Amino acid sequence: MNQPQHQLRPLALLGATVVDGTGSPPRPDTTVVLRAGRIESVGPGIDLAPPDDAEVRDVHRRWILPGLLDAHAHVESSANLRALLEWGVTAFRNPAAPLPTQLSALDQAPAPTPAPNQTPTSTAPPLHAVRAGPPLDYPPSSIPRPGVVEVTTADEVRAAVRSQAAAGVDLIKLYVRLPPNLVRAAVTQAHRCGLPALGDLALTSWTDAARAGIDFLSHAMPRHPSLLPADLREAYLRDLRARRIHPLKRWFELVDLDGPEIREMIRALRDHSVGVDPTLVGVEVVLGGPNAPEKRAVWSKVLGLVSRLRTSGVSLLVGTDAPRPGINAGESLHRELTHLVDAGFSEAEVISMATAHNAAALGLAHSHGTLTPGRRADLLVLGANPLAHLAHLANIEEVYLAGVAQRRPDNNGQQHKPTARRHL
Ligand SMILES: [Zn+2]
């Protein structure tokens, strides 16, 4: 899908330090050649002469990275797609989108304009997207129709999954009120149709969902009473019914991250190879926002949960849940990475997570996530070293989408001046 328009002339980027997404050490003074929308070669500047027909750009004292991927962005409008691009996000997974047949009626073109120093006849290609259809939920769903498919029996679940598979979705989304038997039926049918299943679940525990074979779980807030210590569950449910509490804050207050319930959950996630996108920026919003007392009260336990998932070898993806109030498309991915550093990851690790690891988990390892010959030429040119300070990841001078430089507004809404370059 989304076959990009090809760049018309090869481009050689000379002299940058390459951070290739795989976690390998950075490679200074490297030449990257882009041809026909793909990466043609990556090699030491002294060995790799630019092809004779290439436009040459000097990017000494710059850093080149693969484009970032957001594993959880409900982004379809052209404004939000443009925002993703401006922050260096060149591919994403939308875990709850209109069906492909409905999407074509939406204003979904990112409308990125080729930069002024680019061959003017180059055509801007689209961002790559992996999409679920409308979520399956047990009634009454908190999502209004037609944004949701309400199901009450296993037969209805199987029919809904088959219908979405026939409509061309890339994965099946399961929502909060589905009980364990319907989650199991949906996962089994999704796999029969050759599709993965992703859950944002509250009435099925993560342990049960993992054992049912679910492929992905979203939001680091498992929030099921069975994951609390046994002697605290009744009190939690009583408080919930009486609506006396902030449910998520209370759950985190009561959970024992080193207790048998969470240890069993983490083992199930790891043993069943479930990919989890914590969307810490989203959990923060549920807890009232960055400075809310509810957030401050339990944030160390939220990060503690993510840290335990990490050290136990659970596959973690980087996603945001943008766009929502407090979660802006593109910018939120950078904040998510900062939270992940707070949870114990290094800068190099979070960059690999948002590039190579996200791409592999989304089934895009053949085309995205690393600076490898043959992959799509989606990449970023940064003005400062992101391995020294993660904030430098936002110091984006250029974004290339399938080899085509994108025009980026600066802080005043003006366009960036073309990057200085010289022909060698
Ligand atoms: Zn979401």
Short mmCIF file of C-alpha atoms and ligand atoms in Angstrom, two decimals:
data_model
loop_
_atom_site.label_atom_id
_atom_site.label_comp_id
_atom_site.label_asym_id
_atom_site.label_seq_id
_atom_site.Cartn_x
_atom_site.Cartn_y
_atom_site.Cartn_z
CA MET A 1 0.00 0.00 0.00
CA ASN A 2 0.98 3.66 -0.24
CA GLN A 3 3.43 3.13 -3.07
CA PRO A 4 5.41 6.38 -2.94
CA GLN A 5 6.10 8.61 -5.89
CA HIS A 6 9.79 8.29 -6.62
CA GLN A 7 12.33 11.06 -6.37
CA LEU A 8 13.56 11.94 -9.83
CA ARG A 9 17.29 12.37 -9.15
CA PRO A 10 19.56 10.41 -6.84
CA LEU A 11 20.74 12.38 -3.81
CA ALA A 12 24.01 11.89 -1.91
CA LEU A 13 24.10 13.17 1.68
CA LEU A 14 27.76 13.64 2.61
CA GLY A 15 29.54 13.69 5.94
CA ALA A 16 26.86 13.23 8.58
CA THR A 17 27.03 10.94 11.59
CA VAL A 18 24.60 8.08 10.98
CA VAL A 19 22.55 6.59 13.81
CA ASP A 20 21.03 3.72 11.89
CA GLY A 21 18.24 2.60 14.22
CA THR A 22 19.68 -0.83 15.00
CA GLY A 23 21.45 0.25 18.17
CA SER A 24 24.88 -0.03 16.48
CA PRO A 25 27.41 2.68 17.43
CA PRO A 26 27.01 5.95 15.50
CA ARG A 27 29.08 6.16 12.27
CA PRO A 28 30.71 9.56 11.67
CA ASP A 29 31.55 10.94 8.23
CA THR A 30 29.16 8.70 6.35
CA THR A 31 27.72 9.01 2.85
CA VAL A 32 24.06 8.09 2.36
CA VAL A 33 22.79 7.77 -1.21
CA LEU A 34 19.06 7.88 -1.94
CA ARG A 35 17.75 6.74 -5.32
CA ALA A 36 14.22 6.22 -6.61
CA GLY A 37 12.74 6.62 -3.13
CA ARG A 38 14.98 3.98 -1.56
CA ILE A 39 18.25 3.97 0.34
CA GLU A 40 20.84 2.86 -2.19
CA SER A 41 23.99 2.81 -0.05
CA VAL A 42 25.36 3.82 3.34
CA GLY A 43 29.12 3.84 3.80
CA PRO A 44 32.22 5.69 5.02
CA GLY A 45 32.72 8.97 3.18
CA ILE A 46 36.30 8.09 2.19
CA ASP A 47 35.17 4.86 0.47
CA LEU A 48 31.86 5.81 -1.05
CA ALA A 49 32.02 8.32 -3.88
CA PRO A 50 28.66 9.86 -4.80
CA PRO A 51 27.22 8.53 -8.06
CA ASP A 52 27.96 10.77 -11.07
CA ASP A 53 24.29 11.56 -11.66
CA ALA A 54 23.56 12.45 -8.01
CA GLU A 55 22.67 15.79 -6.51
CA VAL A 56 25.14 16.22 -3.64
CA ARG A 57 24.38 17.78 -0.28
CA ASP A 58 26.93 18.49 2.43
CA VAL A 59 25.58 17.49 5.82
CA HIS A 60 28.76 17.55 7.90
CA ARG A 61 28.08 18.23 11.61
CA ARG A 62 24.60 16.77 11.18
CA TRP A 63 23.08 13.48 12.33
CA ILE A 64 21.00 11.22 10.08
CA LEU A 65 18.41 8.85 11.57
CA PRO A 66 15.63 6.72 10.12
CA GLY A 67 12.17 8.31 10.23
CA LEU A 68 10.34 7.71 13.53
CA LEU A 69 7.24 5.50 13.82
CA ASP A 70 4.28 6.13 16.15
CA ALA A 71 2.72 2.76 17.04
CA HIS A 72 -0.49 4.39 18.31
CA ALA A 73 -1.79 7.45 16.47
CA HIS A 74 -5.44 7.97 15.49
CA VAL A 75 -4.30 10.35 12.81
CA GLU A 76 -6.02 10.77 9.45
CA SER A 77 -6.57 14.52 8.83
CA SER A 78 -4.08 16.30 6.61
CA ALA A 79 -3.21 18.75 9.43
CA ASN A 80 -2.30 15.94 11.81
CA LEU A 81 -0.44 13.99 9.15
CA ARG A 82 1.59 17.13 8.45
CA ALA A 83 2.26 17.51 12.20
CA LEU A 84 3.61 13.94 12.34
CA LEU A 85 5.96 14.73 9.47
CA GLU A 86 7.14 17.98 10.99
CA TRP A 87 8.20 16.09 14.12
CA GLY A 88 9.97 13.40 12.09
CA VAL A 89 7.29 10.70 12.19
CA THR A 90 7.20 9.06 8.76
CA ALA A 91 5.00 6.01 9.47
CA PHE A 92 2.36 5.10 12.05
CA ARG A 93 -0.15 2.54 13.24
CA ASN A 94 -3.73 3.69 13.71
CA PRO A 95 -5.38 1.23 16.12
CA ALA A 96 -8.93 2.51 15.49
CA ALA A 97 -9.59 4.02 12.08
CA PRO A 98 -12.51 4.10 9.66
CA LEU A 99 -12.57 1.10 7.31
CA PRO A 100 -10.37 1.47 4.21
CA THR A 101 -13.48 1.98 2.06
CA GLN A 102 -14.53 4.94 4.26
CA LEU A 103 -11.01 6.35 4.48
CA SER A 104 -10.90 7.19 0.80
CA ALA A 105 -13.67 9.73 1.41
CA LEU A 106 -11.62 11.52 4.10
CA ASP A 107 -9.20 14.35 3.71
CA GLN A 108 -6.18 12.17 4.37
CA ALA A 109 -3.47 13.55 2.14
CA PRO A 110 -0.56 14.86 4.22
CA ALA A 111 0.08 17.51 1.60
CA PRO A 112 3.76 17.92 2.42
CA THR A 113 5.37 20.30 0.00
CA PRO A 114 8.77 19.46 -1.45
CA ALA A 115 11.40 21.81 -0.08
CA PRO A 116 12.45 24.67 -2.37
CA ASN A 117 15.87 23.16 -2.96
CA GLN A 118 14.35 19.90 -4.16
CA THR A 119 13.80 19.03 -7.80
CA PRO A 120 10.54 20.92 -8.38
CA THR A 121 8.84 18.12 -10.27
CA SER A 122 9.27 15.65 -7.37
CA THR A 123 5.92 14.51 -6.04
CA ALA A 124 5.35 14.22 -2.30
CA PRO A 125 4.59 10.62 -1.30
CA PRO A 126 2.25 9.63 1.54
CA LEU A 127 3.18 8.58 5.06
CA HIS A 128 2.91 4.83 5.48
CA ALA A 129 0.07 3.71 7.77
CA VAL A 130 -0.93 0.39 9.36
CA ARG A 131 -4.60 0.53 10.25
CA ALA A 132 -7.21 -1.26 12.34
CA GLY A 133 -10.90 -0.75 11.63
CA PRO A 134 -13.48 0.40 14.20
CA PRO A 135 -12.91 -1.33 17.59
CA LEU A 136 -15.04 -4.29 18.69
CA ASP A 137 -16.69 -3.64 22.07
CA TYR A 138 -19.42 -5.07 24.32
CA PRO A 139 -22.42 -2.72 24.67
CA PRO A 140 -22.91 -0.11 25.85
CA SER A 141 -19.61 1.13 24.46
CA SER A 142 -18.18 4.49 25.47
CA ILE A 143 -17.43 5.06 21.76
CA PRO A 144 -20.44 6.30 19.76
CA ARG A 145 -21.40 4.55 16.53
CA PRO A 146 -20.29 4.26 13.78
CA GLY A 147 -16.87 4.42 15.41
CA VAL A 148 -17.41 1.06 17.14
CA VAL A 149 -18.84 -2.41 16.34
CA GLU A 150 -20.86 -3.70 19.31
CA VAL A 151 -20.80 -7.46 19.77
CA THR A 152 -22.41 -9.73 22.42
CA THR A 153 -21.74 -13.31 21.24
CA ALA A 154 -18.77 -15.25 19.86
CA ASP A 155 -20.64 -15.66 16.55
CA GLU A 156 -21.07 -11.88 16.26
CA VAL A 157 -17.40 -11.41 17.08
CA ARG A 158 -16.29 -13.85 14.39
CA ALA A 159 -18.59 -12.25 11.80
CA ALA A 160 -17.27 -8.76 12.65
CA VAL A 161 -13.64 -9.88 12.37
CA ARG A 162 -14.30 -11.61 9.02
CA SER A 163 -16.07 -8.54 7.69
CA GLN A 164 -13.19 -6.20 8.68
CA ALA A 165 -10.63 -8.60 7.22
CA ALA A 166 -12.57 -8.61 3.95
CA ALA A 167 -12.61 -4.79 4.02
CA GLY A 168 -8.80 -4.78 4.09
CA VAL A 169 -7.78 -3.76 7.64
CA ASP A 170 -4.24 -4.54 8.83
CA LEU A 171 -5.21 -5.54 12.40
CA ILE A 172 -8.24 -6.03 14.67
CA LYS A 173 -8.82 -3.69 17.65
CA LEU A 174 -10.53 -5.04 20.79
CA TYR A 175 -11.96 -2.54 23.25
CA VAL A 176 -12.40 -2.12 26.99
CA ARG A 177 -15.71 -3.89 27.75
CA LEU A 178 -15.02 -7.17 25.94
CA PRO A 179 -15.03 -10.12 28.39
CA PRO A 180 -12.39 -12.90 28.17
CA ASN A 181 -14.50 -15.36 26.10
CA LEU A 182 -15.12 -12.74 23.39
CA VAL A 183 -11.47 -11.63 23.41
CA ARG A 184 -10.48 -15.26 22.85
CA ALA A 185 -13.01 -15.67 20.00
CA ALA A 186 -11.81 -12.45 18.35
CA VAL A 187 -8.11 -13.31 18.59
CA THR A 188 -8.68 -16.82 17.22
CA GLN A 189 -10.69 -15.50 14.28
CA ALA A 190 -8.22 -12.66 13.59
CA HIS A 191 -5.39 -15.18 13.38
CA ARG A 192 -7.47 -17.38 11.05
CA CYS A 193 -7.81 -14.32 8.81
CA GLY A 194 -4.03 -13.75 9.01
CA LEU A 195 -4.34 -10.57 11.11
CA PRO A 196 -2.91 -9.57 14.51
CA ALA A 197 -5.20 -8.39 17.32
CA LEU A 198 -4.59 -5.40 19.61
CA GLY A 199 -6.43 -4.73 22.87
CA ASP A 200 -7.22 -1.75 25.07
CA LEU A 201 -8.93 -3.90 27.71
CA ALA A 202 -10.44 -3.34 31.15
CA LEU A 203 -12.81 -6.30 31.71
CA THR A 204 -10.25 -8.85 30.50
CA SER A 205 -6.96 -8.91 32.40
CA TRP A 206 -3.69 -8.64 30.51
CA THR A 207 -2.81 -12.10 31.82
CA ASP A 208 -5.95 -13.64 30.29
CA ALA A 209 -5.53 -11.66 27.05
CA ALA A 210 -1.92 -12.85 26.69
CA ARG A 211 -2.98 -16.46 27.26
CA ALA A 212 -5.73 -15.98 24.65
CA GLY A 213 -2.96 -15.20 22.16
CA ILE A 214 -3.48 -11.46 21.77
CA ASP A 215 -0.62 -9.84 19.82
CA PHE A 216 -0.58 -6.31 21.26
CA LEU A 217 -1.85 -4.44 24.33
CA SER A 218 -2.02 -0.66 24.61
CA HIS A 219 -1.64 1.77 27.55
CA ALA A 220 0.43 0.93 30.65
CA MET A 221 -2.64 0.72 32.87
CA PRO A 222 -3.75 -2.94 33.11
CA ARG A 223 -6.35 -1.84 35.74
CA HIS A 224 -8.02 -5.25 36.26
CA PRO A 225 -9.01 -6.09 39.85
CA SER A 226 -7.56 -9.61 39.57
CA LEU A 227 -4.10 -8.03 39.21
CA LEU A 228 -4.37 -6.47 42.69
CA PRO A 229 -3.39 -8.35 45.87
CA ALA A 230 -6.29 -10.70 46.78
CA ASP A 231 -7.09 -9.01 50.09
CA LEU A 232 -7.53 -5.57 48.47
CA ARG A 233 -9.80 -6.46 45.54
CA GLU A 234 -13.15 -6.29 47.35
CA ALA A 235 -12.40 -2.86 48.80
CA TYR A 236 -11.31 -1.62 45.36
CA LEU A 237 -14.53 -2.87 43.73
CA ARG A 238 -16.65 -1.32 46.53
CA ASP A 239 -14.94 2.04 46.00
CA LEU A 240 -15.39 1.72 42.23
CA ARG A 241 -19.14 1.07 42.59
CA ALA A 242 -19.53 3.98 44.98
CA ARG A 243 -17.58 6.18 42.53
CA ARG A 244 -15.59 7.54 45.47
CA ILE A 245 -12.20 7.25 43.80
CA HIS A 246 -10.12 8.02 40.75
CA PRO A 247 -10.16 4.43 39.44
CA LEU A 248 -6.72 4.40 37.81
CA LYS A 249 -4.97 6.30 40.60
CA ARG A 250 -6.49 3.91 43.16
CA TRP A 251 -5.49 0.84 41.12
CA PHE A 252 -1.89 2.01 40.99
CA GLU A 253 -1.93 2.84 44.70
CA LEU A 254 -3.05 -0.69 45.55
CA VAL A 255 -1.07 -2.75 43.04
CA ASP A 256 2.01 -4.62 44.25
CA LEU A 257 4.42 -4.44 41.32
CA ASP A 258 6.53 -7.22 42.82
CA GLY A 259 3.56 -9.35 43.91
CA PRO A 260 2.59 -12.70 42.37
CA GLU A 261 -0.25 -11.25 40.24
CA ILE A 262 1.94 -8.79 38.34
CA ARG A 263 4.82 -11.25 38.08
CA GLU A 264 2.41 -13.78 36.53
CA MET A 265 1.06 -11.11 34.14
CA ILE A 266 4.54 -10.10 33.00
CA ARG A 267 5.52 -13.75 32.49
CA ALA A 268 2.40 -14.29 30.34
CA LEU A 269 3.17 -11.18 28.24
CA ARG A 270 6.74 -12.32 27.67
CA ASP A 271 5.97 -16.02 27.06
CA HIS A 272 3.22 -15.17 24.54
CA SER A 273 5.34 -12.45 22.84
CA VAL A 274 2.77 -9.70 23.41
CA GLY A 275 3.92 -6.24 22.25
CA VAL A 276 2.92 -3.45 24.66
CA ASP A 277 2.79 0.25 23.74
CA PRO A 278 2.71 1.99 27.15
CA THR A 279 1.52 5.38 25.73
CA LEU A 280 2.76 7.08 28.90
CA VAL A 281 1.59 10.44 27.54
CA GLY A 282 -1.90 8.91 27.40
CA VAL A 283 -1.74 7.43 30.91
CA GLU A 284 -0.63 10.87 32.11
CA VAL A 285 -3.78 12.42 30.63
CA VAL A 286 -6.02 9.78 32.27
CA LEU A 287 -4.37 10.72 35.58
CA GLY A 288 -5.30 14.39 35.08
CA GLY A 289 -2.30 15.77 33.17
CA PRO A 290 1.43 16.37 33.74
CA ASN A 291 1.00 18.36 36.95
CA ALA A 292 -2.12 16.77 38.45
CA PRO A 293 -1.85 15.51 42.05
CA GLU A 294 -3.28 12.14 40.92
CA LYS A 295 -0.42 11.77 38.46
CA ARG A 296 2.22 12.82 40.95
CA ALA A 297 0.84 10.35 43.50
CA VAL A 298 1.33 7.24 41.37
CA TRP A 299 3.71 8.18 38.52
CA SER A 300 6.67 6.34 40.05
CA LYS A 301 4.56 3.15 40.04
CA VAL A 302 3.50 3.71 36.41
CA LEU A 303 7.18 4.03 35.44
CA GLY A 304 7.97 1.11 37.73
CA LEU A 305 5.55 -1.09 35.78
CA VAL A 306 7.16 -0.11 32.46
CA SER A 307 10.62 -0.68 33.94
CA ARG A 308 9.64 -4.20 35.04
CA LEU A 309 8.20 -4.97 31.59
CA ARG A 310 11.50 -3.84 30.11
CA THR A 311 13.81 -5.80 32.39
CA SER A 312 11.63 -8.92 31.98
CA GLY A 313 12.08 -8.85 28.22
CA VAL A 314 8.55 -7.82 27.19
CA SER A 315 8.48 -6.22 23.73
CA LEU A 316 7.76 -2.49 24.18
CA LEU A 317 6.55 -0.27 21.34
CA VAL A 318 6.49 3.53 21.24
CA GLY A 319 3.02 5.03 20.76
CA THR A 320 1.10 8.08 21.89
CA ASP A 321 -2.70 7.89 21.35
CA ALA A 322 -2.55 11.23 19.49
CA PRO A 323 -4.48 13.30 18.74
CA ARG A 324 -6.35 14.01 21.99
CA PRO A 325 -6.49 17.03 24.28
CA GLY A 326 -2.97 17.19 25.75
CA ILE A 327 -1.55 14.76 23.16
CA ASN A 328 -0.56 16.55 19.96
CA ALA A 329 0.36 14.55 16.87
CA GLY A 330 4.12 14.31 16.43
CA GLU A 331 5.26 16.37 19.41
CA SER A 332 3.80 13.76 21.80
CA LEU A 333 6.11 11.05 20.43
CA HIS A 334 9.12 13.05 21.64
CA ARG A 335 7.51 13.41 25.10
CA GLU A 336 6.78 9.67 25.14
CA LEU A 337 10.47 8.97 24.52
CA THR A 338 11.40 11.29 27.40
CA HIS A 339 9.07 9.34 29.70
CA LEU A 340 10.68 6.09 28.55
CA VAL A 341 14.11 7.49 29.45
CA ASP A 342 12.63 8.28 32.88
CA ALA A 343 11.55 4.61 33.06
CA GLY A 344 15.18 3.52 32.64
CA PHE A 345 15.89 3.28 28.91
CA SER A 346 18.95 4.99 27.41
CA GLU A 347 18.71 7.55 24.59
CA ALA A 348 20.13 4.97 22.16
CA GLU A 349 17.51 2.42 23.27
CA VAL A 350 14.50 4.72 22.85
CA ILE A 351 15.71 5.80 19.40
CA SER A 352 15.95 2.12 18.38
CA MET A 353 12.51 1.49 19.88
CA ALA A 354 10.90 4.31 17.87
CA THR A 355 12.63 3.21 14.64
CA ALA A 356 13.85 -0.38 14.11
CA HIS A 357 11.83 -2.03 16.88
CA ASN A 358 8.55 -0.26 16.10
CA ALA A 359 9.00 -1.09 12.41
CA ALA A 360 9.62 -4.77 13.12
CA ALA A 361 6.65 -5.00 15.51
CA LEU A 362 4.38 -3.34 12.95
CA GLY A 363 5.48 -5.75 10.22
CA LEU A 364 7.45 -3.04 8.39
CA ALA A 365 11.00 -4.33 8.94
CA HIS A 366 11.43 -4.83 5.17
CA SER A 367 10.75 -1.15 4.41
CA HIS A 368 11.15 1.04 7.52
CA GLY A 369 13.05 1.62 10.74
CA THR A 370 16.71 1.28 9.73
CA LEU A 371 19.12 3.00 7.34
CA THR A 372 19.74 -0.10 5.26
CA PRO A 373 20.11 -0.31 1.47
CA GLY A 374 16.79 -1.24 -0.08
CA ARG A 375 14.61 0.32 2.66
CA ARG A 376 12.37 3.28 1.88
CA ALA A 377 14.32 6.56 2.06
CA ASP A 378 12.38 7.95 5.06
CA LEU A 379 14.95 9.74 7.20
CA LEU A 380 15.73 12.75 9.37
CA VAL A 381 18.64 15.19 9.31
CA LEU A 382 19.23 16.59 12.81
CA GLY A 383 21.29 19.61 13.80
CA ALA A 384 22.56 18.11 17.07
CA ASN A 385 23.44 14.74 18.57
CA PRO A 386 20.31 12.94 19.92
CA LEU A 387 22.44 10.37 21.76
CA ALA A 388 23.91 13.15 23.92
CA HIS A 389 20.54 14.74 24.74
CA LEU A 390 17.21 13.26 23.70
CA ALA A 391 15.85 16.81 23.25
CA HIS A 392 18.12 17.08 20.18
CA LEU A 393 15.84 14.58 18.46
CA ALA A 394 13.48 17.53 17.96
CA ASN A 395 16.26 19.59 16.33
CA ILE A 396 15.07 18.47 12.91
CA GLU A 397 16.52 20.30 9.92
CA GLU A 398 15.06 18.09 7.21
CA VAL A 399 12.66 15.21 6.81
CA TYR A 400 12.88 12.98 3.74
CA LEU A 401 9.89 10.89 2.73
CA ALA A 402 10.78 8.28 0.10
CA GLY A 403 13.78 10.41 -0.83
CA VAL A 404 11.82 13.66 -1.16
CA ALA A 405 12.76 16.53 1.19
CA GLN A 406 9.73 17.95 2.96
CA ARG A 407 9.14 21.62 3.57
CA ARG A 408 9.00 22.38 7.31
CA PRO A 409 7.64 25.54 8.94
CA ASP A 410 9.88 27.10 11.59
CA ASN A 411 8.66 28.52 14.91
CA ASN A 412 7.25 31.62 13.25
CA GLY A 413 5.28 29.63 10.75
CA GLN A 414 7.80 30.64 8.07
CA GLN A 415 9.56 28.09 5.92
CA HIS A 416 13.06 26.95 6.74
CA LYS A 417 15.73 28.32 4.51
CA PRO A 418 17.26 25.64 2.32
CA THR A 419 20.09 23.86 4.08
CA ALA A 420 23.51 25.16 3.09
CA ARG A 421 25.06 22.83 0.55
CA ARG A 422 27.91 22.66 -1.84
CA HIS A 423 28.60 20.56 -4.89
CA LEU A 424 31.78 18.55 -4.62
ZN ZN B 1 -6.04 4.76 21.11
#
